[in-house]
Coordinates of C-alpha atoms in Angstrom, one line a residue:
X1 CA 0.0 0.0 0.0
X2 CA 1.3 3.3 -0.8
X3 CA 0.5 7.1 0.9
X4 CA 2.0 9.1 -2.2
X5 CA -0.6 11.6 -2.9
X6 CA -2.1 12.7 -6.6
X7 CA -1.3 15.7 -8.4
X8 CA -4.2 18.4 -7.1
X9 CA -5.8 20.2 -4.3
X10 CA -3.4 19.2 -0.9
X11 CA -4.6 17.3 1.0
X12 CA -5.9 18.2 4.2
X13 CA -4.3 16.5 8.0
X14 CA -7.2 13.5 8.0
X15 CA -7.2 13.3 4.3
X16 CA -5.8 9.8 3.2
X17 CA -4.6 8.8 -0.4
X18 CA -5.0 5.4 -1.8
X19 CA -4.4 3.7 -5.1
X20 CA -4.8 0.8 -7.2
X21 CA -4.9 -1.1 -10.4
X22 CA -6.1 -3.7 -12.8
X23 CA -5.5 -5.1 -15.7
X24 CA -7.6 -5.9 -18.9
X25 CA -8.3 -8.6 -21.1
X26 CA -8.7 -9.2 -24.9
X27 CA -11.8 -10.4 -25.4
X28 CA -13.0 -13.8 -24.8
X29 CA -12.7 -17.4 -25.6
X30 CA -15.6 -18.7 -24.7
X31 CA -18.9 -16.4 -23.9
X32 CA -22.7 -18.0 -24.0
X33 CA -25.6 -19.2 -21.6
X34 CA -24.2 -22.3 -19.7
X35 CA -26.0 -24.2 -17.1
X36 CA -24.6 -23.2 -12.8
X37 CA -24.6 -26.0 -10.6
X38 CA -28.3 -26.1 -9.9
X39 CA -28.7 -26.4 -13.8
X40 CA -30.1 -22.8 -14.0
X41 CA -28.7 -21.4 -17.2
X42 CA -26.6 -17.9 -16.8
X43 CA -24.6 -15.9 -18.7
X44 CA -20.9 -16.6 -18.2
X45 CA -17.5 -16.1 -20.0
X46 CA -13.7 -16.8 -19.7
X47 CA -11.5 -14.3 -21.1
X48 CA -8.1 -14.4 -22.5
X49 CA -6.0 -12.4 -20.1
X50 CA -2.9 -9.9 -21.4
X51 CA -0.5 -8.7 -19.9
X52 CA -1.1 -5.1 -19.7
X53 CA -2.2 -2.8 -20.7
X54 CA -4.3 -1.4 -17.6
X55 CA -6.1 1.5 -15.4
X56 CA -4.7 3.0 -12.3
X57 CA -6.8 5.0 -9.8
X58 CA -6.4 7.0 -6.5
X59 CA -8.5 7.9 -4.2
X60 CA -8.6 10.9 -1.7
X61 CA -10.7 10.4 0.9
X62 CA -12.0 13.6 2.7
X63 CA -13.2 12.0 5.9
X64 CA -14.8 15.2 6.8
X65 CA -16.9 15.5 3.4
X66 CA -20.8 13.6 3.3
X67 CA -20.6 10.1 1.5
X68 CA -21.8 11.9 -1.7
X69 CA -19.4 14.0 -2.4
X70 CA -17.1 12.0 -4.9
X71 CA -15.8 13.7 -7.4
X72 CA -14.0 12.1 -10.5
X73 CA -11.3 13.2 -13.0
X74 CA -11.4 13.1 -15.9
X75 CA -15.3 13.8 -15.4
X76 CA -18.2 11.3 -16.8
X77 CA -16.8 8.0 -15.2
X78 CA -20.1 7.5 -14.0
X79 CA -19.3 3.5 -13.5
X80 CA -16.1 4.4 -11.6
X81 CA -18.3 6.7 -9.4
X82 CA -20.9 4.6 -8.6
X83 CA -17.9 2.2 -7.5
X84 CA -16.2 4.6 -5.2
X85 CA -19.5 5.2 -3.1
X86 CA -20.2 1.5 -3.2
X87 CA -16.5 1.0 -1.7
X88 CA -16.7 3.5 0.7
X89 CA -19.2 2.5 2.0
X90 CA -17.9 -1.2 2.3
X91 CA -14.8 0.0 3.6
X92 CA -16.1 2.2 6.2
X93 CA -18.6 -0.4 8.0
X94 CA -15.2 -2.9 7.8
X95 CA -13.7 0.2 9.8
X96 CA -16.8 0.7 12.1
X97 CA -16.6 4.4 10.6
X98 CA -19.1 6.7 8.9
X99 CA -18.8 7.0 5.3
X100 CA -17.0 10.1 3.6
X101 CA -16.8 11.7 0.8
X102 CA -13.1 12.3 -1.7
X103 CA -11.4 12.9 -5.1
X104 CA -11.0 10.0 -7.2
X105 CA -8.6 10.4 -10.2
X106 CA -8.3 7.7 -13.2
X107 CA -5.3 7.4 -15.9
X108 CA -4.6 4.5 -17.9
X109 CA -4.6 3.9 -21.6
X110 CA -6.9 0.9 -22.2
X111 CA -8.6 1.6 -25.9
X112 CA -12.2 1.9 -25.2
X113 CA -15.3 -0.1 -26.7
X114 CA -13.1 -2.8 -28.2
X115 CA -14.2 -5.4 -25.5
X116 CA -11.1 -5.2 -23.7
X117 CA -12.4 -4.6 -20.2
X118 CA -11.8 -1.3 -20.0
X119 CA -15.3 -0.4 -17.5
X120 CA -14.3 -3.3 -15.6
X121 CA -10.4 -2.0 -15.0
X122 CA -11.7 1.6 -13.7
X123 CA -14.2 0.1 -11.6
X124 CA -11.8 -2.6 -10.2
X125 CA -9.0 0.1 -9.9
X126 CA -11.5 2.5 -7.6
X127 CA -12.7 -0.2 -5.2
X128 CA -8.6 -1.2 -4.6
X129 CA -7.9 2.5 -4.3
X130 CA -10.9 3.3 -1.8
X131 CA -9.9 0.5 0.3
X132 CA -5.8 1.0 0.0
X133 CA -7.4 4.8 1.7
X134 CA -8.5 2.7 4.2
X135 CA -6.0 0.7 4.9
X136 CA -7.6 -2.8 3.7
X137 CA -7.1 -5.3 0.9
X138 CA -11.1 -6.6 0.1
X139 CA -11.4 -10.5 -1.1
X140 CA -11.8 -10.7 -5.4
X141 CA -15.6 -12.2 -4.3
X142 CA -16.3 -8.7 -2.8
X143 CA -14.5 -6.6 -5.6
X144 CA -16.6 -8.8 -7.8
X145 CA -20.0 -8.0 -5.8
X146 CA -18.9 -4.4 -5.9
X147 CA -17.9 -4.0 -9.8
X148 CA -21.5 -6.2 -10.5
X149 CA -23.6 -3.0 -8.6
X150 CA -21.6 -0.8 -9.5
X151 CA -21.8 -1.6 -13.6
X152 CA -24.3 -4.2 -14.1
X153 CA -21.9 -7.3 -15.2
X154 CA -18.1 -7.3 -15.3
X155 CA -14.7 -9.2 -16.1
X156 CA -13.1 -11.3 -13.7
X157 CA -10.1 -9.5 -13.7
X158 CA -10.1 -9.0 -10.0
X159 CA -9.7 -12.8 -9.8
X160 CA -5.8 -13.5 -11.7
X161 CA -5.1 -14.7 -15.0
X162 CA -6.5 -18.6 -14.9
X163 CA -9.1 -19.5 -16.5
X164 CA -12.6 -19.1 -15.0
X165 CA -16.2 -19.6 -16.6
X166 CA -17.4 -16.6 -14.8
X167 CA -21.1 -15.3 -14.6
X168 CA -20.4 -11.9 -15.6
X169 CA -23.4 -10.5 -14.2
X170 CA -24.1 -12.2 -10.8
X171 CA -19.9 -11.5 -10.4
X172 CA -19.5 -15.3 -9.4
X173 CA -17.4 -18.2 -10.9
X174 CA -19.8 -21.0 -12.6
X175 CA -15.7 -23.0 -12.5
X176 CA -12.5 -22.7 -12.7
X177 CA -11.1 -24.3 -15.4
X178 CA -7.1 -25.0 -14.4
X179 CA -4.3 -23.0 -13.6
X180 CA -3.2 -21.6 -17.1
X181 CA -4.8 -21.5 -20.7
X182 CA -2.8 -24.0 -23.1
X183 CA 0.3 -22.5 -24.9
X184 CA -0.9 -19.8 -27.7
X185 CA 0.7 -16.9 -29.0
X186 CA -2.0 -14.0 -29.9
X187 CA -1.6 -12.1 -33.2
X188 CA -4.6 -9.5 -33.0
X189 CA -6.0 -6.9 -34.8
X190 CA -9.2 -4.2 -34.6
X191 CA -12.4 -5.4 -36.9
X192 CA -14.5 -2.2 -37.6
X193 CA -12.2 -0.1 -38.4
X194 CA -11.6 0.0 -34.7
X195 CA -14.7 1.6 -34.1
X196 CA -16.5 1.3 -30.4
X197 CA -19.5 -1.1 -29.8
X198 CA -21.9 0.5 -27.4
X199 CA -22.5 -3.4 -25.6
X200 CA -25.7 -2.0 -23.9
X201 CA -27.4 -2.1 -27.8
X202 CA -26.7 -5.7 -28.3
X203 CA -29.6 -7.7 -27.9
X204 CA -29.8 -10.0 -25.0
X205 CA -28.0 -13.7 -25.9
X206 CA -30.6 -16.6 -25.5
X207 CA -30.4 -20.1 -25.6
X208 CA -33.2 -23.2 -26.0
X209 CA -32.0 -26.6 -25.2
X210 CA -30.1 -27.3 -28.4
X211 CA -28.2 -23.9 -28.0
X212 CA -27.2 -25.0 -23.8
X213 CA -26.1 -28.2 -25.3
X214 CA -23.6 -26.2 -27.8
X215 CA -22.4 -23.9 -24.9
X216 CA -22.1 -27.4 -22.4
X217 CA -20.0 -29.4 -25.2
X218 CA -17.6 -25.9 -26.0
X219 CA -17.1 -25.7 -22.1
X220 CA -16.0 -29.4 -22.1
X221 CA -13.9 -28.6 -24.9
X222 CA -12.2 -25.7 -23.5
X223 CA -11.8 -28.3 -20.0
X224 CA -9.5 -30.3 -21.9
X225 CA -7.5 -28.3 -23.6
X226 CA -6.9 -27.0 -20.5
X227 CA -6.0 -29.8 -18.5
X228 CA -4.1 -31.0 -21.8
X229 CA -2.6 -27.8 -22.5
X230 CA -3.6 -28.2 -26.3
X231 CA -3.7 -24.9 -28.2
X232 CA -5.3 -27.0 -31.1
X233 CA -8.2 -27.3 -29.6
X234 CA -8.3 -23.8 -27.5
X235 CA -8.3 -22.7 -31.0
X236 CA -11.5 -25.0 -32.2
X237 CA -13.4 -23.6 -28.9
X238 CA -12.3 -19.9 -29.8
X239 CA -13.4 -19.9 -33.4
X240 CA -16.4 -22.0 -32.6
X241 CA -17.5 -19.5 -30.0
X242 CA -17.1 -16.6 -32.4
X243 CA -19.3 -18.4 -34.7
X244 CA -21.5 -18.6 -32.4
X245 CA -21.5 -14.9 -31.2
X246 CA -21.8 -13.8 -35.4
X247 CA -25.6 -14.1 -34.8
X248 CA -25.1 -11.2 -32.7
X249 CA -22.4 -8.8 -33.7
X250 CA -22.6 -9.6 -37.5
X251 CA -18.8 -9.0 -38.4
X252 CA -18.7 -8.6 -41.9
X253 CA -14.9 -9.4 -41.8
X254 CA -15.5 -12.9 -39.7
X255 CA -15.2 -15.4 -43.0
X256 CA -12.3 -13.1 -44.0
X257 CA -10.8 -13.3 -41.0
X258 CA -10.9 -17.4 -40.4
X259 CA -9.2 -17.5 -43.3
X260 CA -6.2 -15.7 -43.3
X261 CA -6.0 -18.3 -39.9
X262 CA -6.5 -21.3 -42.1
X263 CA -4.0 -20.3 -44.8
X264 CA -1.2 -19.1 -41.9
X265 CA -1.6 -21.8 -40.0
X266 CA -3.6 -20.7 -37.2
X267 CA -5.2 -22.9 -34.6
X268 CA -8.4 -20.5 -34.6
X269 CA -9.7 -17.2 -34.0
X270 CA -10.8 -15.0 -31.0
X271 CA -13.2 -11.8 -31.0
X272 CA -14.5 -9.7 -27.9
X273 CA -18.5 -10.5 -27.8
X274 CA -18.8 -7.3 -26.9
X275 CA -16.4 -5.3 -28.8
X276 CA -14.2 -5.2 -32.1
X277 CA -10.9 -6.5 -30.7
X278 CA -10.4 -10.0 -32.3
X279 CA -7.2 -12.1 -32.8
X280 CA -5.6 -15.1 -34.3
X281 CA -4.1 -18.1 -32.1
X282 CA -1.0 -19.8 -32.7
X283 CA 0.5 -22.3 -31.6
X284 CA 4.1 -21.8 -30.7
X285 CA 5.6 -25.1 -31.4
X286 CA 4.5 -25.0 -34.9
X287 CA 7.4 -24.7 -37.7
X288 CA 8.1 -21.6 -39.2
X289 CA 5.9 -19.4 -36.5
X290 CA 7.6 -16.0 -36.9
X291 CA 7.4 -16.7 -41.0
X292 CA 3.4 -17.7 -40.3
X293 CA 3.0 -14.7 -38.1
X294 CA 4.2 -12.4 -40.6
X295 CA 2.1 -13.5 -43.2
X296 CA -0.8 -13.2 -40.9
X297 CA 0.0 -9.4 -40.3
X298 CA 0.1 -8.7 -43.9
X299 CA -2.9 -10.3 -44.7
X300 CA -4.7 -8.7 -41.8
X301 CA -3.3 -5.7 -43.0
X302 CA -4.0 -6.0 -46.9
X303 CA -7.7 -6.5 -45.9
X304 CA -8.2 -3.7 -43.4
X305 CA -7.9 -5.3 -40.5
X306 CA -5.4 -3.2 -38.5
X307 CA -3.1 -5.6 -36.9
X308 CA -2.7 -4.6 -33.4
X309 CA -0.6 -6.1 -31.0
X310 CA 1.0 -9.5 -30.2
X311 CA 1.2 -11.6 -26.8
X312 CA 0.9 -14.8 -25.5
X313 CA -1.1 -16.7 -23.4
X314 CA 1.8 -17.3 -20.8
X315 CA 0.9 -14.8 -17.6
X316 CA 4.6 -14.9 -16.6
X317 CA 6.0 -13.4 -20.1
X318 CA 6.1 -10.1 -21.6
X319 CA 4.1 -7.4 -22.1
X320 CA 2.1 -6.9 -25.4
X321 CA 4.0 -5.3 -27.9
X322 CA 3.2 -3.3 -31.3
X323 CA 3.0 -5.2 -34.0
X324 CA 5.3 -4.9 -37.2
X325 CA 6.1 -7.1 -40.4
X326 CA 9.1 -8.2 -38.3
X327 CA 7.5 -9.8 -35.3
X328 CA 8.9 -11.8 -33.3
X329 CA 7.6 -14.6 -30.8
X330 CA 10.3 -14.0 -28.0
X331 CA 9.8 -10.9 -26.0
X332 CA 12.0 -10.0 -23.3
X333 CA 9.9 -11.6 -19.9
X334 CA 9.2 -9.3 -17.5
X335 CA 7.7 -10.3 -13.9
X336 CA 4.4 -10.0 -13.0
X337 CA 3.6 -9.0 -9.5
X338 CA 1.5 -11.5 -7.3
X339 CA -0.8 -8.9 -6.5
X340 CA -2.7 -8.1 -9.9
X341 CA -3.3 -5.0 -8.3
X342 CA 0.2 -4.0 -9.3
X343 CA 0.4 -4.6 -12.7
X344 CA 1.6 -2.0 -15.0
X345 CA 0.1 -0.5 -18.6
X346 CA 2.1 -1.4 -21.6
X347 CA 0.8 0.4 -24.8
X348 CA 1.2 4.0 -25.5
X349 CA -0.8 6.6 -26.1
X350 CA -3.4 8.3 -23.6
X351 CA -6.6 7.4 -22.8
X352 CA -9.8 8.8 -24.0
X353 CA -12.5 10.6 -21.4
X354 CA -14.7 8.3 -19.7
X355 CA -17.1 4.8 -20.7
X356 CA -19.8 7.5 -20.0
X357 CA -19.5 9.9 -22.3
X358 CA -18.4 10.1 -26.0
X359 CA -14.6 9.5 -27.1
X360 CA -11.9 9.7 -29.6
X361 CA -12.1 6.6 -31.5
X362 CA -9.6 3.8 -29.7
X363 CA -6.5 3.5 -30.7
X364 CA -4.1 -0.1 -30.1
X365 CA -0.4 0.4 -31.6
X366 CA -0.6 -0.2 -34.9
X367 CA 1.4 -1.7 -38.0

């Protein structure tokens, strides 16, 4: 925990500082209607974690303001709001005080609308920074609880980087699915021309018998490889999910994009269900991968899909880096610290004003 105040107003002699961070994701896996273990069907997910890059937070807390008076920079983070009140009050009942008011203050550069988590890594950010203010560390079950009220659904990215079928909005894990995704190196790229989804349009998924059944056999897929570390068949859950999320988001680059995977050598396909982030899945045994990979970019490229960065699946490597004709499969590993709390963002640029309001369009490094 840290005491090293923001840039703004001083703080007063019972003001306290606090901050935090998380992470984001790039898109999903596997996302549909599966069945909890009391055979209800619920929404639920796993994502494909990356390392960076991420939202940072701190909180002021003005012990001597009302419980209302949060203010947020940049201004419109209503989602990042509502978490700071939500915290608060958490954190003052765990403290046996009465809740306060304070400044909180977001930075990070995670591109916006692409279905990379970027509501999710605010929100998760503010509860870790209202609680560092107050001097506690909440469980990922109550961050989850929190980021759920405060937003409606969210990521698990207050839980690590295994793999979890999580019920995105009841904030609860339907399983966890092992300790690591199987071996895949990530070659991705912006569908859309990059431009934001607004995921509140989308219609709601559904699912009659057949359709559980689908989801049910894809989650015993995705088991497997798992356990089996297979990136051949990650790749046939990823594309098959995809497929399955066409009859909502209607990507007219989809046929396009699988492929450029089947002619590079791909072992399938990944796209955000709620976003245009998508990317193609490797796996990084396979001969020739850097000549494969380059291929892939210039294909993406040729067709107007702006390749975007490249990473893999491994939670202990590096950090996703730009991608360029010349990629390589063998960034320089950087640490990762056990607290996900910690991590750090990665891609340049500055982020746009709030999940609220309107934006610049996203931008990921490009080619």
């Amino acid at each position: 925990m840290t005491t090293t105040r923001p840039a703004g107003p001083a703080a007063g002699p019972r003001d306290v500082v606090g901050t935090g961070q998380a992470a984001c994701h790039h898109g999903e896996i596997l996302q549909g209607v599966f069945l909890d273990e009391r055979r209800r069907a619920c929404h639920a997910l796993v994502t494909l974690p990356m390392n960076g890059p991420g939202a940072r937070a701190a909180f002021l807390r003005r012990p001597d303001d009302g419980p209302d008076a949060v203010s947020v920079t940049p201004p419109g983070r209503a989602k990042a709001r509502a978490a700071a009140l939500l915290a608060v009050r958490e954190c003052a009942a765990l403290r046996e005080e009465e809740p306060c008011g304070g400044e909180l203050r977001l930075s990070g550069d995670i591109p916006v609308g692409l279905g990379m988590g970027s509501s999710t890594s605010d929100v998760i950010a503010t509860v870790r920074a209202v609680a560092d203010s107050y001097r506690l560390r909440l469980a990922p079950g109550t961050i989850a609880r929190l980021a759920v009220r405060a937003e409606g659904a969210c990521d698990p990215l207050m839980l690590g980087p295994g793999p979890l079928l999580f019920a995105q909005r009841q904030g609860r894990v339907l399983e966890a699915l092992g300790t690591a995704l199987p071996p895949a190196v990530v070659v991705g790229c912006a569908l859309g021309g990059g431009a934001p989804v607004d995921t509140l349009s989308l219609p709601a998924r559904t699912a009659d018998d057949r359709e559980l059944a689908r989801y049910e056999r894809l989650r015993r897929m995705l088991r497997t490889a798992v356990a089996d570390a297979d990136p051949a068949l990650l790749g046939r859950v990823s594309t098959a999910s995809a497929r399955l999320g066409q009859r909502t988001l209607h990507h007219p680059e989809f046929e396009t994009l699988t492929a450029i995977a089947d002619r590079t050598g791909a072992t399938g396909v990944q796209i955000a269900h709620s976003g245009n982030v998508a990317g193609l899945l490797f796996d990084p045994r396979t001969p020739g991968l850097d000549r494969r990979m380059r291929r892939c970019a210039r294909a993406l490229h040729s067709d107007g899909m702006t390749p975007t960065v490249t990473f893999t699946t491994d939670a202990s490597a590096g950090p996703a880096t730009g991608l360029t004709t010349d990629v390589t499969t063998d960034p320089a590993p950087t640490s990762r610290s056990e607290d996900p709390s910690h991590g750090r963002p990665h891609l340049r640029g500055r982020r746009p004003t709030g999940p609220d309001t309107p934006r610049r369009r996203p931008r990921l490094p490009a080619l």
